[in-house]
mmCIF file of C-alpha atoms in Angstrom:
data_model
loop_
_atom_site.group_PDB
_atom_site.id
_atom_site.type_symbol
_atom_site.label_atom_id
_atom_site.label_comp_id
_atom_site.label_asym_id
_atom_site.label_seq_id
_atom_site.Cartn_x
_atom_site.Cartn_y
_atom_site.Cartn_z
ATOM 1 C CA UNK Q 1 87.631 104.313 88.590
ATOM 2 C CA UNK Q 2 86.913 106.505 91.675
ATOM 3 C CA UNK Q 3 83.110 106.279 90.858
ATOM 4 C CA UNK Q 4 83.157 102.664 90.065
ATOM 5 C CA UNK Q 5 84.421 101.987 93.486
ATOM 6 C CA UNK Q 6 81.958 103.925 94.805
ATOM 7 C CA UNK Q 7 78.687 102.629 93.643
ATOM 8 C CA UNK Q 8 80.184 99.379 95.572
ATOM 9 C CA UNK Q 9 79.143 100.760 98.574
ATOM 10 C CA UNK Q 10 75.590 101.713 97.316
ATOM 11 C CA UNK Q 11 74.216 97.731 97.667
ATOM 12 C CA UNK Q 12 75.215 95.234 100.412
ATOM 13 C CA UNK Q 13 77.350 92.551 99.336
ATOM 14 C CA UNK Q 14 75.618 89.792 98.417
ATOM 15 C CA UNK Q 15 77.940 87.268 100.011
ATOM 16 C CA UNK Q 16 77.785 89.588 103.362
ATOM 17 C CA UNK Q 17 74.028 89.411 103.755
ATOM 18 C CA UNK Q 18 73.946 85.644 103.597
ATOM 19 C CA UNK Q 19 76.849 85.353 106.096
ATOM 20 C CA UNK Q 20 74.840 88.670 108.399
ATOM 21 C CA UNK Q 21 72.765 85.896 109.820
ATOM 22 C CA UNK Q 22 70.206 87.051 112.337
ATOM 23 C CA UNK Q 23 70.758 90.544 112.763
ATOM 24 C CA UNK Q 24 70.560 90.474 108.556
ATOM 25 C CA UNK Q 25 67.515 93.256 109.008
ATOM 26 C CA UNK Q 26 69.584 95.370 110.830
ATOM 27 C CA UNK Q 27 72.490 95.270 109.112
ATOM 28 C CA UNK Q 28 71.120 95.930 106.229
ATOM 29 C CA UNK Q 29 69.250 99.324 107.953
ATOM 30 C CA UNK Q 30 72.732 100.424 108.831
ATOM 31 C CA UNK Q 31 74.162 99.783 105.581
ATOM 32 C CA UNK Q 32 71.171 102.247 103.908
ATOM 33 C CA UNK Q 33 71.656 104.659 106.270
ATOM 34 C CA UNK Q 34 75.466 104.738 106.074
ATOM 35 C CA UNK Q 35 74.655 105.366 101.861
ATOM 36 C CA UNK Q 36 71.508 108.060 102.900
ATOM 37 C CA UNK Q 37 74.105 109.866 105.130
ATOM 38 C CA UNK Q 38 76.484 109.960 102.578
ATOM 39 C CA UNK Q 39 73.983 110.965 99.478
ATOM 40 C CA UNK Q 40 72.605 113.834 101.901
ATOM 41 C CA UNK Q 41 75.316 115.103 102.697
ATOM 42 C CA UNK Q 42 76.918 114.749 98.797
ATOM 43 C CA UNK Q 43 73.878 116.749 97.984
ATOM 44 C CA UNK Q 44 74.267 119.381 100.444
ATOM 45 C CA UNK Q 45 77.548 120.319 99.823
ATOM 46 C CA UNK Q 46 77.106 120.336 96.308
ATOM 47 C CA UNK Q 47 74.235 122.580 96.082
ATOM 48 C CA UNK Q 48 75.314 124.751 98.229
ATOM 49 C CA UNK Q 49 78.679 125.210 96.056
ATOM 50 C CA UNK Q 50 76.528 125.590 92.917
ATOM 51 C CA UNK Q 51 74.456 128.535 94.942
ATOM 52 C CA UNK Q 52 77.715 130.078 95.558
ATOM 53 C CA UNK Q 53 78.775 129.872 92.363
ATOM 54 C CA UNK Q 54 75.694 131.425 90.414
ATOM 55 C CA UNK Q 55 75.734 133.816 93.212
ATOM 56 C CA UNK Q 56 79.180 134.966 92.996
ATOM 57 C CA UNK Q 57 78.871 136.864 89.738
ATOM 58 C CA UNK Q 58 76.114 138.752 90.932
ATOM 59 C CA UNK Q 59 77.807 139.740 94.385
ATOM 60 C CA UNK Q 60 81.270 140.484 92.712
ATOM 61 C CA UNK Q 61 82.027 143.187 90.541
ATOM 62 C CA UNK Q 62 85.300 142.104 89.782
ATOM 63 C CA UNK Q 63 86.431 141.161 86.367
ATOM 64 C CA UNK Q 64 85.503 137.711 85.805
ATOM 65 C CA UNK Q 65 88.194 135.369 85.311
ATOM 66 C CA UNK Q 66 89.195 133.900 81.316
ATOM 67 C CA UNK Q 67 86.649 131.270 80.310
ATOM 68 C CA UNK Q 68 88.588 128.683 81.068
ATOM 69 C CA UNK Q 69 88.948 129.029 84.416
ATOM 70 C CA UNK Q 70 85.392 129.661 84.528
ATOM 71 C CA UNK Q 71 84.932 126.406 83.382
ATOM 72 C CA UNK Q 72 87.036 124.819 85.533
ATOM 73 C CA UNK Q 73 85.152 126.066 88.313
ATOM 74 C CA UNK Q 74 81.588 125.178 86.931
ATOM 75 C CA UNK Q 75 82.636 121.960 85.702
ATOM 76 C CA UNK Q 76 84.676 120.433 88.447
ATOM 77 C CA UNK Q 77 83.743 122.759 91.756
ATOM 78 C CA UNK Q 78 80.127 121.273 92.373
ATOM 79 C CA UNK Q 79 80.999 117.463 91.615
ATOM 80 C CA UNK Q 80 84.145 117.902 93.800
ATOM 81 C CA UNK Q 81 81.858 119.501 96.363
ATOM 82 C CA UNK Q 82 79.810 116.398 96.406
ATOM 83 C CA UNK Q 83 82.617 114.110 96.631
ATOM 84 C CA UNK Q 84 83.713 115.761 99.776
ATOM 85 C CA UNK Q 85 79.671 115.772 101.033
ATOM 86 C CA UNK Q 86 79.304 112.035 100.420
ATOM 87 C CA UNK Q 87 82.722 111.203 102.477
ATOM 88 C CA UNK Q 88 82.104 113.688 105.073
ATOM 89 C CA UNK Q 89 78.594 111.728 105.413
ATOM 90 C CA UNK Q 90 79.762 108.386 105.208
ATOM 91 C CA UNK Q 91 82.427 109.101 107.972
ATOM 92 C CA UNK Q 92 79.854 110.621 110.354
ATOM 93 C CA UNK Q 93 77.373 107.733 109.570
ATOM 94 C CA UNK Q 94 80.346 105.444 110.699
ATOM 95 C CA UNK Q 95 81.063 107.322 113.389
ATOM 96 C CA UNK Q 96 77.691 106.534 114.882
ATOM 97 C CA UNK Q 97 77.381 103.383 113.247
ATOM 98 C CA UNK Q 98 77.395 100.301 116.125
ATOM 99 C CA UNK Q 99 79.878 98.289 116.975
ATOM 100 C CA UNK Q 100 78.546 95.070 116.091
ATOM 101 C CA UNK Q 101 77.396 96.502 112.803
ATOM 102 C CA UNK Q 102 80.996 97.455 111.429
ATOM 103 C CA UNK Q 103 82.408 94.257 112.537
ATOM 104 C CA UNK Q 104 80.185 92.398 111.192
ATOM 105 C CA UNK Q 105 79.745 91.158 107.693
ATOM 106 C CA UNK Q 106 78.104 93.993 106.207
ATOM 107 C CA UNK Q 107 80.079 96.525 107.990
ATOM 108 C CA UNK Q 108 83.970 95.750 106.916
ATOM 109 C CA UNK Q 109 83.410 97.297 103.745
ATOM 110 C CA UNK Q 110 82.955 100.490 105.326
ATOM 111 C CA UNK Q 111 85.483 99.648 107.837
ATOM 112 C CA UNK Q 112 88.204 99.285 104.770
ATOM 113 C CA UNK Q 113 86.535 102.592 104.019
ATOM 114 C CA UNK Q 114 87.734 104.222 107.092
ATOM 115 C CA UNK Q 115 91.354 102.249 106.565
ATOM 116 C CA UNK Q 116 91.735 100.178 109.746
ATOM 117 C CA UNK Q 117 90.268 96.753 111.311
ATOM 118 C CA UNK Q 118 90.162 98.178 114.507
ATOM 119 C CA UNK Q 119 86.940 99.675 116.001
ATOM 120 C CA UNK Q 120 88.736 101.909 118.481
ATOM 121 C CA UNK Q 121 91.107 103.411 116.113
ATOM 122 C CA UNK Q 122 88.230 104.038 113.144
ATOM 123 C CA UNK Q 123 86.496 105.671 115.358
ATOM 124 C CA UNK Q 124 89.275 108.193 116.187
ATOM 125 C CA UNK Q 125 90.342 108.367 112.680
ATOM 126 C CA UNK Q 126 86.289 109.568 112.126
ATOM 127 C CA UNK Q 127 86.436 112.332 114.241
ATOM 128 C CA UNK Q 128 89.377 113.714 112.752
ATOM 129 C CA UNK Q 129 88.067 113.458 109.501
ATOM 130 C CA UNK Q 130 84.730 115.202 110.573
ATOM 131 C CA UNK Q 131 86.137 117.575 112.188
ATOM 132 C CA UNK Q 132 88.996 118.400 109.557
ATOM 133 C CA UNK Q 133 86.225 118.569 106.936
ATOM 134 C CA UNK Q 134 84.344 120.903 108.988
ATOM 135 C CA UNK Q 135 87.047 122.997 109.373
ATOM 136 C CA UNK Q 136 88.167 122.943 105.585
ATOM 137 C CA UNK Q 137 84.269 123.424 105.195
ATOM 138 C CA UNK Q 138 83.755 126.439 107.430
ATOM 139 C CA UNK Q 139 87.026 127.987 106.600
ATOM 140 C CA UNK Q 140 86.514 127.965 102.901
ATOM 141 C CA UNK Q 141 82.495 129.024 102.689
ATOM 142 C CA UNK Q 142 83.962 132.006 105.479
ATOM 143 C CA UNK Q 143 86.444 132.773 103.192
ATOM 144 C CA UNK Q 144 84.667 133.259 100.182
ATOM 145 C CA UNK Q 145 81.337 134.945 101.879
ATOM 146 C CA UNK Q 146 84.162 137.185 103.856
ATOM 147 C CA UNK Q 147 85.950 137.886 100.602
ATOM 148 C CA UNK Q 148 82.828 139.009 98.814
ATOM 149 C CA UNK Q 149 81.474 140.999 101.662
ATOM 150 C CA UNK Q 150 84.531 143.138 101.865
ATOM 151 C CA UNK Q 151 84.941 143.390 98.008
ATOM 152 C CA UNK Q 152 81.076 145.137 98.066
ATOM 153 C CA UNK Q 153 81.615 147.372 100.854
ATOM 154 C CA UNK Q 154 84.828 148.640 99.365
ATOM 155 C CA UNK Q 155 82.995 149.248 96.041
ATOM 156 C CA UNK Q 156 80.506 150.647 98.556
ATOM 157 C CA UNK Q 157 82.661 152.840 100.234
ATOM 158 C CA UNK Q 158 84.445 154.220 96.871
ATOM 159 C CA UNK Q 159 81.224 155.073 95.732
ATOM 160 C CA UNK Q 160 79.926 157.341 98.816
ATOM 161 C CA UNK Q 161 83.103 159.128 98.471
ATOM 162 C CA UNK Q 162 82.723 159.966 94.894
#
C-alpha cells in the first residue's frame, strides 16, 4: 500500500498540469526534481547500508547472529534504508522547492506530503525532518563504524598481549 502511494508522486497529476497554466514547464521541472532528489537520495542511503552490511562480516569477528536474524537484516535493512533516502530527499527538495511551485497545482501533492497547507509551517516542519534524519543518519552509521572499530582493536589488543 505504502509503495502504491508512492509511485503517485513519480508522474504529475494529470488534472494538475492542465490546471498549472503558464508556468506548466516549470512546474513540471520542479515536480522531476522533487522525484530525482528523492530517487538519489533513496539510492544513496541504500547502498551505502548494503556496503555496510557485506562489510560487516568481514570487519567483525564476532559470532554471527542465527540465520534468521541475518535475514532480517539483508532482507529488510537496505529497502528500509531507501525508504528513509527517498523521504529524506523529497523533504530537502521541498525545502528548496519555490513558493509558487508548492502552492500551485502541481505542488499540493507534495505539500499533503509534508502534512500542512501552509507554506511557512512546511517549511519548518522540513528542517526538522532533515535535520532529525541527519541526526538518526549520522548517529547510527557512527555507531556502527564506532562499534566495529573498537571490536577490532580489542581483538587487536588481545592479540599483542598473547
Amino acid at each position: 500500500l505504502l509503495f502504491k502511494e508512492a509511485l503517485t508522486y513519480v508522474e504529475p497529476d494529470p488534472v494538475a498540469l492542465m490546471a498549472s497554466g503558464v508556468d506548466r514547464d516549470r512546474y513540471v521541472r520542479w515536480h522531476r526534481r522533487l522525484v530525482n532528489f528523492a530517487r538519489t537520495f533513496g539510492l544513496i542511503f541504500g547502498v551505502a547500508v548494503l556496503c555496510i552490511l557485506i562489510a560487516a562480516p568481514f570487519l567483525s569477528e564476532e559470532k554471527p547472529p542465527n540465520p534468521i536474524q541475518l535475514v532480517a537484516v539483508y532482507v529488510l535493512g537496505p529497502p528500509t534504508a531507501f525508504l528513509v533516502g527517498c523521504i529524506f530527499g523529497a523533504t530537502i527538495a521541498c525545502l528548496i522547492a519555490p513558493r509558487d511551485f508548492l502552492l500551485g497545482p502541481l505542488g499540493r501533492k507534495w505539500m499533503g506530503f509534508i502534512g500542512t497547507e501552509n507554506i511557512f509551517v512546511a517549511k519548518i516542519v522540513c528542517v526538522i525532518v532533515v535535520v532529525g534524519l541527519a541526526f538518526v543518519t549520522v548517529g547510527l552509521t557512527g555507531g556502527m563504524v564506532v562499534g566495529l572499530m573498537s571490536e577490532t582493536s580489542t581483538k587487536e589488543k588481545q592479540t599483542r598481549t598473547r
